[in-house]
Coordinates of C-alpha atoms in Angstrom, one line a residue:
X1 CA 8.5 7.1 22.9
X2 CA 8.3 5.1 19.5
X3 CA 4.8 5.1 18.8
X4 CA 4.3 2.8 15.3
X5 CA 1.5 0.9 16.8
X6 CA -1.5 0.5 13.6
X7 CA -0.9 1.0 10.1
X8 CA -2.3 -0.9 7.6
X9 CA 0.6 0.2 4.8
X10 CA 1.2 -1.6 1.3
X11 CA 4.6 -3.6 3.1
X12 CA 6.3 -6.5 2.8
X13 CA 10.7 -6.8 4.2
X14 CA 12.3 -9.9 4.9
X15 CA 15.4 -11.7 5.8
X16 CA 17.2 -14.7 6.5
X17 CA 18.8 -16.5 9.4
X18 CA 22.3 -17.5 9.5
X19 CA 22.1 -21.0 11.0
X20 CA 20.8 -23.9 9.1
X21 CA 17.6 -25.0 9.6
X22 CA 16.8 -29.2 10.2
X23 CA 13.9 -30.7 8.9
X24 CA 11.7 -30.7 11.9
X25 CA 12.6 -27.3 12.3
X26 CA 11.3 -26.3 9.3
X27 CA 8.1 -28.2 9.5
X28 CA 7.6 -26.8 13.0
X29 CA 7.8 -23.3 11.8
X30 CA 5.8 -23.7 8.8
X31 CA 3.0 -25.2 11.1
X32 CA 3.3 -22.8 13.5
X33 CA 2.4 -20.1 10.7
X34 CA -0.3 -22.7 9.9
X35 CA -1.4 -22.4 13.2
X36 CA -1.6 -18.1 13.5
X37 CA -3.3 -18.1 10.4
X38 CA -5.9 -20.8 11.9
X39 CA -6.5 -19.2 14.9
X40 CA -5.8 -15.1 14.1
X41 CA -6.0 -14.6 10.5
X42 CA -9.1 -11.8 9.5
X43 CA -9.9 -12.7 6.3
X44 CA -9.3 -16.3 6.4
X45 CA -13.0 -17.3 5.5
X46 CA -13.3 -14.6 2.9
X47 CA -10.9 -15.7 1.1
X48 CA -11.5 -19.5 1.2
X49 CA -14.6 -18.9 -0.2
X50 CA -13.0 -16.5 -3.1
X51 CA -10.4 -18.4 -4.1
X52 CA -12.4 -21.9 -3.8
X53 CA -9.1 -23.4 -1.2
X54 CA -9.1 -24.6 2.7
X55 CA -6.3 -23.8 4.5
X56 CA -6.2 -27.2 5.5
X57 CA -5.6 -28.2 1.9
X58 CA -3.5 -25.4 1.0
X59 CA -1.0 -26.0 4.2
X60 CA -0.6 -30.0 3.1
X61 CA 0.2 -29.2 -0.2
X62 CA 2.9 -26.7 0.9
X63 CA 4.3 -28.7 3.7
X64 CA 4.9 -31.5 1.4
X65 CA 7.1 -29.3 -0.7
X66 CA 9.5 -28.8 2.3
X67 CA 12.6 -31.5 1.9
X68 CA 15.5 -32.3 4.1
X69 CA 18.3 -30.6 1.9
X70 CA 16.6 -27.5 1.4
X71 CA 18.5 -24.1 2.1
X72 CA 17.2 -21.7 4.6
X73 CA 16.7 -19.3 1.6
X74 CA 14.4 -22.1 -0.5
X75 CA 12.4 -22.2 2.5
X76 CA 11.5 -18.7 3.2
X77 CA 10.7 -18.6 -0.2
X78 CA 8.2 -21.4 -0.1
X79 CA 6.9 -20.0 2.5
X80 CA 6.5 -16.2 0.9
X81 CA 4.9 -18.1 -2.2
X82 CA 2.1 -19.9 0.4
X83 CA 1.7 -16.7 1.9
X84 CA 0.6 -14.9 -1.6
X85 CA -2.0 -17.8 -2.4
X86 CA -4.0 -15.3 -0.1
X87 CA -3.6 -12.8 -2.4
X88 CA -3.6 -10.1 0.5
X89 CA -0.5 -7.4 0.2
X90 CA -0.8 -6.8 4.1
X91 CA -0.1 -10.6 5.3
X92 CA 3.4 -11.0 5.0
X93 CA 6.5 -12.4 6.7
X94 CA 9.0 -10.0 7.8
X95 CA 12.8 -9.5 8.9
X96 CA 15.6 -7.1 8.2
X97 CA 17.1 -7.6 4.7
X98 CA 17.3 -4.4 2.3
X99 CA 19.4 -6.1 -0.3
X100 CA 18.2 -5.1 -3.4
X101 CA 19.4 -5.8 -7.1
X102 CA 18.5 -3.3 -10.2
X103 CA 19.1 -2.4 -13.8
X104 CA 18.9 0.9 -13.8
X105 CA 16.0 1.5 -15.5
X106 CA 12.0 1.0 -14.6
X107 CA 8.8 -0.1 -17.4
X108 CA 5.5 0.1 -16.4
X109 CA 2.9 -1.7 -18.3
X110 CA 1.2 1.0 -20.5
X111 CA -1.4 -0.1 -23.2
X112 CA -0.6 -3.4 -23.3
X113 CA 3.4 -2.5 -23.3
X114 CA 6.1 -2.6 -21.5
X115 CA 7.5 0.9 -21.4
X116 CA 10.9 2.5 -20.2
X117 CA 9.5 5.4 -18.2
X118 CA 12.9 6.1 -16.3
X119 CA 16.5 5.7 -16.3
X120 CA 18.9 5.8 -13.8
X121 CA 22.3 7.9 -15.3
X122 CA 24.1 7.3 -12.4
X123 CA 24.2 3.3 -12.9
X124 CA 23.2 3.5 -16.9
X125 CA 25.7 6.7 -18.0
X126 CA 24.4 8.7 -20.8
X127 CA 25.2 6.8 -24.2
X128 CA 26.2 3.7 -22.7
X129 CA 23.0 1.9 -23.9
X130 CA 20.7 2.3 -27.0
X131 CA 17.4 2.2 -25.6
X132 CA 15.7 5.4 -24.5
X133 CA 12.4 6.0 -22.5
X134 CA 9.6 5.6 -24.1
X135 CA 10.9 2.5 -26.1
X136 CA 9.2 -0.8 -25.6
X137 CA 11.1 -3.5 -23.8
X138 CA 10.0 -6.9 -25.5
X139 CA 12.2 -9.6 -24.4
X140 CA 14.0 -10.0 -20.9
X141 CA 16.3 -13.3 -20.5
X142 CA 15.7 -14.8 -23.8
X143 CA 11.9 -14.4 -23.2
X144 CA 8.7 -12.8 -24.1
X145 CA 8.4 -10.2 -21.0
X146 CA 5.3 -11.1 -20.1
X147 CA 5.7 -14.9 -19.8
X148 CA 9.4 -14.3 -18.0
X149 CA 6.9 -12.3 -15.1
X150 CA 4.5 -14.5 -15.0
X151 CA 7.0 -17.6 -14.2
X152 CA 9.7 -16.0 -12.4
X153 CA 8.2 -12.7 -10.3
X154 CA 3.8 -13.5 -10.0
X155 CA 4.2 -16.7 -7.2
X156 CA 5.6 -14.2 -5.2
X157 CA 3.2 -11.3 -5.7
X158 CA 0.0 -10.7 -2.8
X159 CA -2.1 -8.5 -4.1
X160 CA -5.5 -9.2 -6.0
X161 CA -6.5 -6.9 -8.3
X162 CA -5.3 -8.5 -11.5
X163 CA -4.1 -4.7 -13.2
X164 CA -2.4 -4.2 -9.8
X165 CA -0.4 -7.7 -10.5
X166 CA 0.5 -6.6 -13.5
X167 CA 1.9 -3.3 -13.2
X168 CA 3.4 -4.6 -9.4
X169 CA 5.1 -7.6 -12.1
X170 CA 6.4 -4.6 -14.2
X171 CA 7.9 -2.7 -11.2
X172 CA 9.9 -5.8 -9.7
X173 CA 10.8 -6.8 -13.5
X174 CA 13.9 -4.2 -13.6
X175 CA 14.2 -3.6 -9.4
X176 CA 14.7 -6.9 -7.3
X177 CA 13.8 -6.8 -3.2
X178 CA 15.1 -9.7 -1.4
X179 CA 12.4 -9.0 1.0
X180 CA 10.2 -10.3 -2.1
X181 CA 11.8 -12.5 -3.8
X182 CA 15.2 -13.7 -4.7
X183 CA 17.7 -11.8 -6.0
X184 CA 19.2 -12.1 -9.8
X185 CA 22.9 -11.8 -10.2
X186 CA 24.9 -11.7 -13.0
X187 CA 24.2 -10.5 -16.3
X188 CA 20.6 -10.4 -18.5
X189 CA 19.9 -10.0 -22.0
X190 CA 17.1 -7.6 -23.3
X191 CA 15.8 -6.1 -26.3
X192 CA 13.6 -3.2 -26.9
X193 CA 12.0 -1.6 -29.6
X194 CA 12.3 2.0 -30.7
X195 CA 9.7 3.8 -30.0
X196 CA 11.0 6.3 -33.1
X197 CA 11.4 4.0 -35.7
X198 CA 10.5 0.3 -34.2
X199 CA 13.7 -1.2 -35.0
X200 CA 15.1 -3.8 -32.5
X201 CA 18.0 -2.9 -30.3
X202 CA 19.7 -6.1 -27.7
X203 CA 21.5 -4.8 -24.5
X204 CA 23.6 -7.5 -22.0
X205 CA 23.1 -5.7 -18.4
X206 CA 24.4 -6.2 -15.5
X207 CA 22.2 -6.6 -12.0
X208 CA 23.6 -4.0 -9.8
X209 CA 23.4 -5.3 -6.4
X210 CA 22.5 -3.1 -3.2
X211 CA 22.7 -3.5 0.5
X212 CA 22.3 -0.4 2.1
X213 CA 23.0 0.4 6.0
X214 CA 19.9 0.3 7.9
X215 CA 18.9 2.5 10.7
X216 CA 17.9 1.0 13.6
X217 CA 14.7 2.7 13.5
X218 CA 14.7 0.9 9.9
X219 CA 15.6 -2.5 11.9
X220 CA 12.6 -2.0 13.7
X221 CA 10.0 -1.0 11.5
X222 CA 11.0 -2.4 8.5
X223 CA 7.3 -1.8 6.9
X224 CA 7.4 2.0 6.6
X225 CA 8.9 3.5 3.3
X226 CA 8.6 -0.1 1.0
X227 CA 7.1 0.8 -2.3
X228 CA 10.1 0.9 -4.8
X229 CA 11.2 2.3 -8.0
X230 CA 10.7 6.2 -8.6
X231 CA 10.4 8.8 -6.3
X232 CA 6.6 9.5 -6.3
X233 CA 5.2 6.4 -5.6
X234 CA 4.3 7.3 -1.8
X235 CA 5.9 10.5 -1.8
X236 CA 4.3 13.9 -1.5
X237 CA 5.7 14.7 -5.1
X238 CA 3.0 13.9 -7.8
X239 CA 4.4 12.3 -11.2
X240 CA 1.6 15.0 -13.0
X241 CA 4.3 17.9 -13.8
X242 CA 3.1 21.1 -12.4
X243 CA 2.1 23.4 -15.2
X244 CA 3.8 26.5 -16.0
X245 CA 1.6 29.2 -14.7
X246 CA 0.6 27.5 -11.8
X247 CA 0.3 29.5 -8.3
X248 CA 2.4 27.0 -6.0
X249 CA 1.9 26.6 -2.0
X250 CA 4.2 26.9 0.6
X251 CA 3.4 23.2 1.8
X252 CA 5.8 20.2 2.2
X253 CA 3.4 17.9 -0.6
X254 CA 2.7 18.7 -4.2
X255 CA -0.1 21.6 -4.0
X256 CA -1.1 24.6 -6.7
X257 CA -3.3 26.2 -8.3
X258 CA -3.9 26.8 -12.0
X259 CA -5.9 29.2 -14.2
X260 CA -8.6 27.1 -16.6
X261 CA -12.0 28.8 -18.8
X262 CA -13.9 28.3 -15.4
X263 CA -11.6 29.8 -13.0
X264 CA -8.8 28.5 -10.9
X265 CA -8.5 25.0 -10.6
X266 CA -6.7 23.2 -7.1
X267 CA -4.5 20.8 -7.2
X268 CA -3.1 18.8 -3.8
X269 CA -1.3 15.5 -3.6
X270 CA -2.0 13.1 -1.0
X271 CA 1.1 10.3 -0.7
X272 CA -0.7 8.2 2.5
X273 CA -1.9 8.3 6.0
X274 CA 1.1 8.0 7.7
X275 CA 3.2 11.3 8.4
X276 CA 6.2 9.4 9.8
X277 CA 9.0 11.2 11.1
X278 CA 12.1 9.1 10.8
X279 CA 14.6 11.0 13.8
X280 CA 12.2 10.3 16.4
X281 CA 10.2 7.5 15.7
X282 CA 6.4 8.6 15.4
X283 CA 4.0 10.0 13.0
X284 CA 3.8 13.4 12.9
X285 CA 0.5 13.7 12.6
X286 CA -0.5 17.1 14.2
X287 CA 2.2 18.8 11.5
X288 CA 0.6 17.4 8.9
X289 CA -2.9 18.2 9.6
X290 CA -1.7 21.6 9.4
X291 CA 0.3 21.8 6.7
X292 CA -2.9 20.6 4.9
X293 CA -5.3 23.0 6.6
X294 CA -3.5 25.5 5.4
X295 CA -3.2 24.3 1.6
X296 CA -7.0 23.6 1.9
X297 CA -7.9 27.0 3.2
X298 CA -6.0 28.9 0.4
X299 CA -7.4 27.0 -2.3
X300 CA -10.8 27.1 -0.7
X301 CA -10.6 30.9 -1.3
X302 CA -9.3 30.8 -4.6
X303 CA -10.7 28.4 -6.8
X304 CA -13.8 26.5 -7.9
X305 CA -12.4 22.9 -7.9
X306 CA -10.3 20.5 -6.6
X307 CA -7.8 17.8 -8.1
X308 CA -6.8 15.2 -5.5
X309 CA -3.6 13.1 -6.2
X310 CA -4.0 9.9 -4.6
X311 CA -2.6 7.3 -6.9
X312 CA 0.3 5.3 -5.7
X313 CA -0.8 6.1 -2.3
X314 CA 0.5 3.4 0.4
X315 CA -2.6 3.8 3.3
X316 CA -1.3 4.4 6.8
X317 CA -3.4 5.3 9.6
X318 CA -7.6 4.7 9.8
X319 CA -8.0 8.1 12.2
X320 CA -5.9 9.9 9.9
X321 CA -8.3 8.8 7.1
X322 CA -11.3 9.7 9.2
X323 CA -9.9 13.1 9.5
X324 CA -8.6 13.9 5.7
X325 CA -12.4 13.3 5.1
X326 CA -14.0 15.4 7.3
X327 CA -12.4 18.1 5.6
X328 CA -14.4 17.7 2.8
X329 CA -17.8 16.3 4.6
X330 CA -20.7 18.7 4.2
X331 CA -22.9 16.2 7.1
X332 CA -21.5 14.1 9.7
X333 CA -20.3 10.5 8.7
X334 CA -19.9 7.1 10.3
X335 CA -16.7 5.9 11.0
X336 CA -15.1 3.5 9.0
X337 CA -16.5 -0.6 9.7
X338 CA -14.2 -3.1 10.9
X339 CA -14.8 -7.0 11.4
X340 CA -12.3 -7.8 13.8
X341 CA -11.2 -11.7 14.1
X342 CA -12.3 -13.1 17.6
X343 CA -8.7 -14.3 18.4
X344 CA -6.9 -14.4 21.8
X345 CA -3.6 -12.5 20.2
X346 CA -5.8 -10.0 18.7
X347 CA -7.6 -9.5 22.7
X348 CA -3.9 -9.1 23.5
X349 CA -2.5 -6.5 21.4
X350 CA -5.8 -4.6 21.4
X351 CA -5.4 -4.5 25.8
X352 CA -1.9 -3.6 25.3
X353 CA -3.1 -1.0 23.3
X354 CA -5.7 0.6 25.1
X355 CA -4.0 0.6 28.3
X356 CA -0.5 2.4 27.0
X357 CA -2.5 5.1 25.1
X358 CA -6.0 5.8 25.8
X359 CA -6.4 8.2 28.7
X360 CA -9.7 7.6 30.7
X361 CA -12.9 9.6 30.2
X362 CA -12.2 10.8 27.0
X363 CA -13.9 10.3 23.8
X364 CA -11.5 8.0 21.9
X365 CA -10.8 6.1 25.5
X366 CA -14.9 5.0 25.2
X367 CA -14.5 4.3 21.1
X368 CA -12.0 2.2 21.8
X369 CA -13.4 0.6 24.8
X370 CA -16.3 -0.6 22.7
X371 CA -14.2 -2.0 20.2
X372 CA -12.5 -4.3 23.2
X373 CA -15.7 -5.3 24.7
X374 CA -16.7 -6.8 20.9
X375 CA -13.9 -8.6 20.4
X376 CA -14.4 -10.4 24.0
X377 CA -17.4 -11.1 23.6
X378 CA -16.9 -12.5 20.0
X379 CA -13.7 -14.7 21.7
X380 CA -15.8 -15.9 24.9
X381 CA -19.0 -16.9 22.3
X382 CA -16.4 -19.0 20.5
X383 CA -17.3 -17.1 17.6
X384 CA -15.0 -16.7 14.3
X385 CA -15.2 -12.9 13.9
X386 CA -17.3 -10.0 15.6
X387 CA -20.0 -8.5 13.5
X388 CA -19.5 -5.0 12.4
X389 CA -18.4 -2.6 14.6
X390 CA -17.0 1.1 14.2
X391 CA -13.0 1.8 14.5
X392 CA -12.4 5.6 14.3
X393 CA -9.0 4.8 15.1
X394 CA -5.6 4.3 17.5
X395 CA -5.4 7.3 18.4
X396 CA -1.7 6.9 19.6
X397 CA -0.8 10.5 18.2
X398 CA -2.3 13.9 18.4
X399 CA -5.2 14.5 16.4
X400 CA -8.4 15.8 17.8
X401 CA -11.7 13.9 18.8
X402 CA -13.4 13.1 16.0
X403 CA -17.0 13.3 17.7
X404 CA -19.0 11.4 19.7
X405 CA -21.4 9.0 18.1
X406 CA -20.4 9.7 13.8
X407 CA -17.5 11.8 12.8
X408 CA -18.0 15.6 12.2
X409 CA -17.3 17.8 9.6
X410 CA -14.0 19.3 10.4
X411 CA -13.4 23.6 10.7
X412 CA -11.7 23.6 8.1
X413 CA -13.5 22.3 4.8
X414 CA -13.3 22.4 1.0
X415 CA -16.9 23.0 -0.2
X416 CA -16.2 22.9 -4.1
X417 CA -16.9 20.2 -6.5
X418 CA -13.6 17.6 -6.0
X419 CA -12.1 15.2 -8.8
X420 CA -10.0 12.0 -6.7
X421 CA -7.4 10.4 -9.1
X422 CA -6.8 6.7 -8.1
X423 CA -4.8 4.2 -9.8
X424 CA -4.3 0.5 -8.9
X425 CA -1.4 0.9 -6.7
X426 CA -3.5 2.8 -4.3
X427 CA -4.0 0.3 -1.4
X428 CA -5.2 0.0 2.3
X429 CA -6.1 3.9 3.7
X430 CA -6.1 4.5 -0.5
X431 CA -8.9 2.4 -0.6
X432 CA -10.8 3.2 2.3
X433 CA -10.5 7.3 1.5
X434 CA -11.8 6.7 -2.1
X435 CA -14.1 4.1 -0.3
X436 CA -15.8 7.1 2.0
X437 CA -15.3 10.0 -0.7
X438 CA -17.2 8.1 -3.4
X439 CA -19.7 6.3 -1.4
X440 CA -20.9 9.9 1.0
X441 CA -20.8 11.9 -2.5
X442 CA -17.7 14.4 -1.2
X443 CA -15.9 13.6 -4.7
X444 CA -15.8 12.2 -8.3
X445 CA -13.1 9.5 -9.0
X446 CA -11.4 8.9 -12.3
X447 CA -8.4 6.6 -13.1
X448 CA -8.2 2.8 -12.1
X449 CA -10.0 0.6 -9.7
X450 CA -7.9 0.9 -6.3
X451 CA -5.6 -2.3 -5.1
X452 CA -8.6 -3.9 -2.8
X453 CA -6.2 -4.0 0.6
X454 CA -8.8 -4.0 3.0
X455 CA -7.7 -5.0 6.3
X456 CA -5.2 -3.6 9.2
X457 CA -2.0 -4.6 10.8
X458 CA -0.3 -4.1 13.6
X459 CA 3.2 -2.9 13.8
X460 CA 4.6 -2.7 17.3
X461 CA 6.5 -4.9 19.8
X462 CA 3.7 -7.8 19.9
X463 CA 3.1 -7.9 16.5
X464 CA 4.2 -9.3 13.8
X465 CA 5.6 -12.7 16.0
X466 CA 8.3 -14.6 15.2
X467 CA 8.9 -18.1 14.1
X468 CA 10.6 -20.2 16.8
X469 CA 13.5 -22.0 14.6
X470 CA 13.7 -19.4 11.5
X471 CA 13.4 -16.2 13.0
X472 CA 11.2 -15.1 10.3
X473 CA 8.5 -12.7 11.6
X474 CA 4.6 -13.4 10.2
X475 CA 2.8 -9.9 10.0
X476 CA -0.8 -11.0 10.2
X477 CA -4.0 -9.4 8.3
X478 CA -6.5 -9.2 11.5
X479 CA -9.9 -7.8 9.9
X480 CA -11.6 -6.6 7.3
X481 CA -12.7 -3.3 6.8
X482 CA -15.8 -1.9 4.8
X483 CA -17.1 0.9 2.4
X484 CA -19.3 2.9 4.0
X485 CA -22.1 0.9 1.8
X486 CA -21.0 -2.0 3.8
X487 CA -18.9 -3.5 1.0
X488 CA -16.3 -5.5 1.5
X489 CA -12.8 -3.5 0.1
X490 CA -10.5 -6.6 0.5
X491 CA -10.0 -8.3 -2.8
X492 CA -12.5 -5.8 -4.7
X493 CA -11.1 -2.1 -4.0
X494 CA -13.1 1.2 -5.0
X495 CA -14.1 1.8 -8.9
X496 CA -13.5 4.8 -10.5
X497 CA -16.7 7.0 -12.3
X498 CA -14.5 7.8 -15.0
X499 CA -11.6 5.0 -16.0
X500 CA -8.4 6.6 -17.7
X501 CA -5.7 4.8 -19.0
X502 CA -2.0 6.2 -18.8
X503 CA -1.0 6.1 -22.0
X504 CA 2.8 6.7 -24.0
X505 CA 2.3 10.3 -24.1
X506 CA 1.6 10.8 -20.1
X507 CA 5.0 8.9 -19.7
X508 CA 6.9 10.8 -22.4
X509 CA 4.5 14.6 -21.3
X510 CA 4.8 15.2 -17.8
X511 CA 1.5 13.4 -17.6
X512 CA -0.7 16.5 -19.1
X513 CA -3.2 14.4 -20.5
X514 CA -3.9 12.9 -17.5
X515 CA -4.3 16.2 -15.8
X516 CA -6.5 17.8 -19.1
X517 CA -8.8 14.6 -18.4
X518 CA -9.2 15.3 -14.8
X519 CA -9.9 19.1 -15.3
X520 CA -12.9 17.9 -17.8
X521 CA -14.3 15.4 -15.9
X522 CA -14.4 18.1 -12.5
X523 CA -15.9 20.8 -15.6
X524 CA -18.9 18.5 -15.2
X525 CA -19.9 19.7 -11.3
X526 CA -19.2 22.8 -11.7

C-alpha cells in the first residue's frame, strides 16, 4: 500500500494537455482555481495582508490576460505566474512533464557573483569550452545576468525570501524544468570572466534538451525528488568535503567524526524528512530512524560537539520532524502549531485520513482526532481558519508515539553542545527543525536565514485536484504552521545566530571554510 499521504516538500512538476483548450474553457478553469484558493487556500489572508493584494483583484487582473488564440502552453504559464504572486513554494499546479533543458554547467550567486561551481564533462567534454569553475559568468543572451533572471526566470519563482530568489534564479539560469517554466531551445551566447586573470572569454552553447522515462510511481507522485542541479541539494551527501582524518560511519547519509584542539568534533547530514523508498512506494521511516540512532549513539560517545548539515534540506514529514528533535530535547516539548483553514475539502481529506490509518485507542488515533474536531467546528462556525492547535503528525508510517500531551525526549539523545547549518534553500520541515532547535535552545544556528515555507500539503489520491478542461492539477497550501514562539514561519523562515556567507574559496575548497567557521562558532558552548 502506497502511503504518500502529508508532506510539505519544496515541489513544484507540471504538464500539459494535448487538446486545445477554447476560451470558456480556459476561463472556467482559471476560475475554478479562483474558486479553491477562495474557499481552501491556508494562508490566503496572510498573505493579502503582506503583499498589500485581494485575490479578488489579483484574479481580474490575470483573467483579463487570458485571450481567445492563446496556446494551452501560454496558458498554464499564466496561470504558474498568478500562482507565484503568492510567493509560497508549496502552492503549485502539478502534472507529469520531466522535460528539462541544460547547459551543462551550474552558477550560484556567491558574493554578489555569478559563479561556475560545476560542470558537467559528459555534455561539456574537457577542453571544449574556455571557462572553468570558479570563473564569473557576466553576460547570458546578450544581457547583464542579473537583469536576463529577473525578466525571463523571477515571474515564475514562489518562494519569498528575497536571497532564496536569488540563488533559486541562479539555479534555473543554466538548468530549465518545464514543470517551471518554459523551456529554451536553441543556442545562447555567454561570457565569463577568468577568475585567474579577469580577461573576458564568449562561448555559443547549446540547450541540451531532456525527457526522461518516468516511473509510474514518478507519474504519481510527481513532488518527491524536485530540487535540481547537483547531487547534494536534498541528498544525504553534504557538499562540505569530508576531511582527511576523519572517522567515517557506517550510515547511508554523510556522518563522521574529526579530531580538533577540543576533542572530536561530529559531523551528520540531514537531506529532509521524507525517507522515501522509491520500489515500494512509502517512506521508510522506521530504517531511517535507525540508521540515525545509531550515528547518534556513536558520536554521542566519542565527541564533545555536533555539526548538523541541514542546508538545502527539502522538509518532508511534521512527525518525522517531531522525532529528529527529540533526539536532542533535554525536557519535553510541544508539538509543532498548525492553523488549519476551515474548508470543506480540507474536512475531507483530513476524514479520509483518519479513517485509512489511525487505529482506535491509540495515542496518535486521539491527536488526530482533536485535530478533526477543530477543523469542524471551525467549518460549522463559518469561521476562516481554526485557532492554534497541535499537529504531531500523520502518522501513516511506523514511528513510535511521540507522548501523550507534549512530545518526549527520545532514548536515544545527543546531550553535547550542537552547531545547525542552514542556508536559504532550507524550506518547509527545514524551517520548522531550525524553528524548534533554536527556539527550545537544543542548538546554535549559523549560515542563512531559512526559505520561510511554512505550511503543509497533501499528496495522495484527493489532493492536489484537477482542473476540469486543462487537466492541470492545483496542489494547495492548507495552513500555516508556527515556531514554537508562536511565530509565523511562512514568508519569514528561521534566522541564523551566526550569518556566514559562501564565498569563492568554499566553491573552489571543498567548502573548508565553511566547516572551520562552524567548528568555531560550536568552540563557543563548549
Amino acid at each position: 500500500m502506497k502511503k504518500y499521504l502529508l508532506f510539505f516538500i519544496v515541489c513544484l512538476s507540471v504538464g500539459f494537455n494535448a487538446s486545445a483548450l477554447t476560451y470558456e474553457q480556459m476561463t472556467s478553469d482559471f476560475n475554478e482555481l479562483v474558486t479553491e484558493i477562495a474557499n481552501e487556500y491556508g494562508p490566503l489572508k496572510h498573505k493579502e495582508a503582506l503583499y498589500n493584494f485581494t485575490l479578488s483583484d489579483l484574479a481580474g487582473e490575470y483573467e483579463a490576460m487570458i485571450q481567445p488564440e492563446m496556446s494551452e502552453d501560454d496558458f498554464y504559464y499564466l496561470i504558474v505566474k498568478f500562482v507565484a504572486n503568492f510567493q509560497d513554494v508549496h502552492f503549485g499546479i502539478t502534472n507529469d512533464s520531466a522535460e528539462s533543458a541544460n547547459l551543462g554547467f551550474e552558477v550560484e550567486l556567491t558574493e554578489g557573483a555569478y559563479i561556475v561551481t560545476s560542470i558537467d564533462h559528459s555534455i561539456l567534454p574537457k577542453g571544449s569550452v574556455r571557462f572553468d569553475v570558479g570563473d564569473e559568468l557576466i553576460e547570458f543572451d546578450g544581457q547583464n545576468v542579473d537583469s536576463y533572471i529577473k525578466k525571463t526566470i523571477f515571474p515564475y519563482i514562489r518562494f519569498a525570501n528575497k536571497k532564496t530568489q536569488n540563488s533559486f534564479g541562479a539555479l534555473l539560469l543554466t538548468n530549465r524544468r518545464k514543470r517551471l517554466s518554459p523551456l529554451p531551445t536553441g543556442t545562447v551566447k555567454i561570457m565569463f570572466a577568468s577568475r585567474i586573470d579577469k580577461s573576458l572569454r564568449r562561448e555559443v552553447l547549446s540547450w541540451n534538451r531532456v525527457t526522461p522515462q518516468k516511473t509510474q510511481l514518478q507519474i504519481e507522485l510527481p513532488q518527491i525528488n524536485t530540487m535540481i542541479g547537483s547531487q547534494h541539494r536534498c541528498s544525504d551527501v553534504s557538499r562540505i568535503a569530508i576531511p582527511e582524518n576523519a572517522s567515517i560511519l557506517d550510515v547511508p547519509f554523510t556522518a563522521y567524526s574529526m579530531p580538533t584542539e577540543k576533542g572530536d568534533v561530529g559531523f551528520i547530514r540531514i537531506p529532509h524528512y521524507a525517507p522515501f523508498n522509491y520500489e515500494t512506494g512509502e517512506i521508510d521511516a522506521e530504517k531511517w530512524l535507525i540508521d540515525y540512532e545509531k550515528a547518534l549513539t556513536e558520536l554521542e560517545a566519542r565527541t564533545v560537539g555536533l555539526i548538523i548539515d541541514q542546508d538545502f534540506n527539502c522538509g518532508g514529514s511534521v512527525a518525522l520532524v517531531h522525532k529528529m528533535v527529540s533526539y536532542f530535547a533535554d525536557k519535553p516539548f510541544d508539538p509543532a502549531l498548525f492553523t488549519f483553514r476551515a474548508g470543506p475539502k480540507q474536512l475531507q481529506i483530513l476524514n479520509w485520513h483518519f479513517d485509512k490509518y489511525y487505529t482506535e485507542g491509540t495515542t496518535p488515533f486521539r491527536h488526530f482526532q482533536f485535530v478533526i474536531a477543530e477543523v469542524t467546528k471551525a467549518v460549522l462556525a463559518g469561521d476562516y481558519a481554526t485557532p492554534k492547535i497541535p499537529l504531531w503528525g500523520f502518522y501513516d508510517y511506523a514511528v513510535d508515539d511521540l507522548g501523550e500531551e507534549q512530545v518526549q525526549p527520545s532514548s536515544v539523545r545527543y546531550t553535547k553542545p550542537v552547531l545547525l547549518l542552514t542556508n536559504e534553500m532550507s524550506a518547509s520541515g527545514g524551517d520548522m527543525f531550525p524553528g524548534f532547535m533554536k527556539d527550545l535552545g537544543f542548538a546554535k544556528i549559523m549560515g542563512q536565514q531559512t526559505a520561510g515555507a511554512g505550511g503543509h500539503i497533501y499528496v495522495m489520491p484527493e489532493d492536489p485536484f484537477m482542473l476540469t478542461h486543462s487537466k492541470v492539477r492545483a496542489i494547495i497550501t492548507r495552513s500555516l504552521f508556527y515556531t514554537p514562539n508562536g511565530d509565523v514561519i511562512e514568508d519569514n523562515g528561521i534566522e541564523p545566530h551566526y550569518y556566514y556567507d559562501i564565498t569563492l574559496e568554499d566553491h573552489l575548497g571543498g567548502y573548508q571554510e565553511y566547516l572551520n567557521k562552524a567548528v568555531e562558532h560550536l568552540f563557543k558552548d563548549l
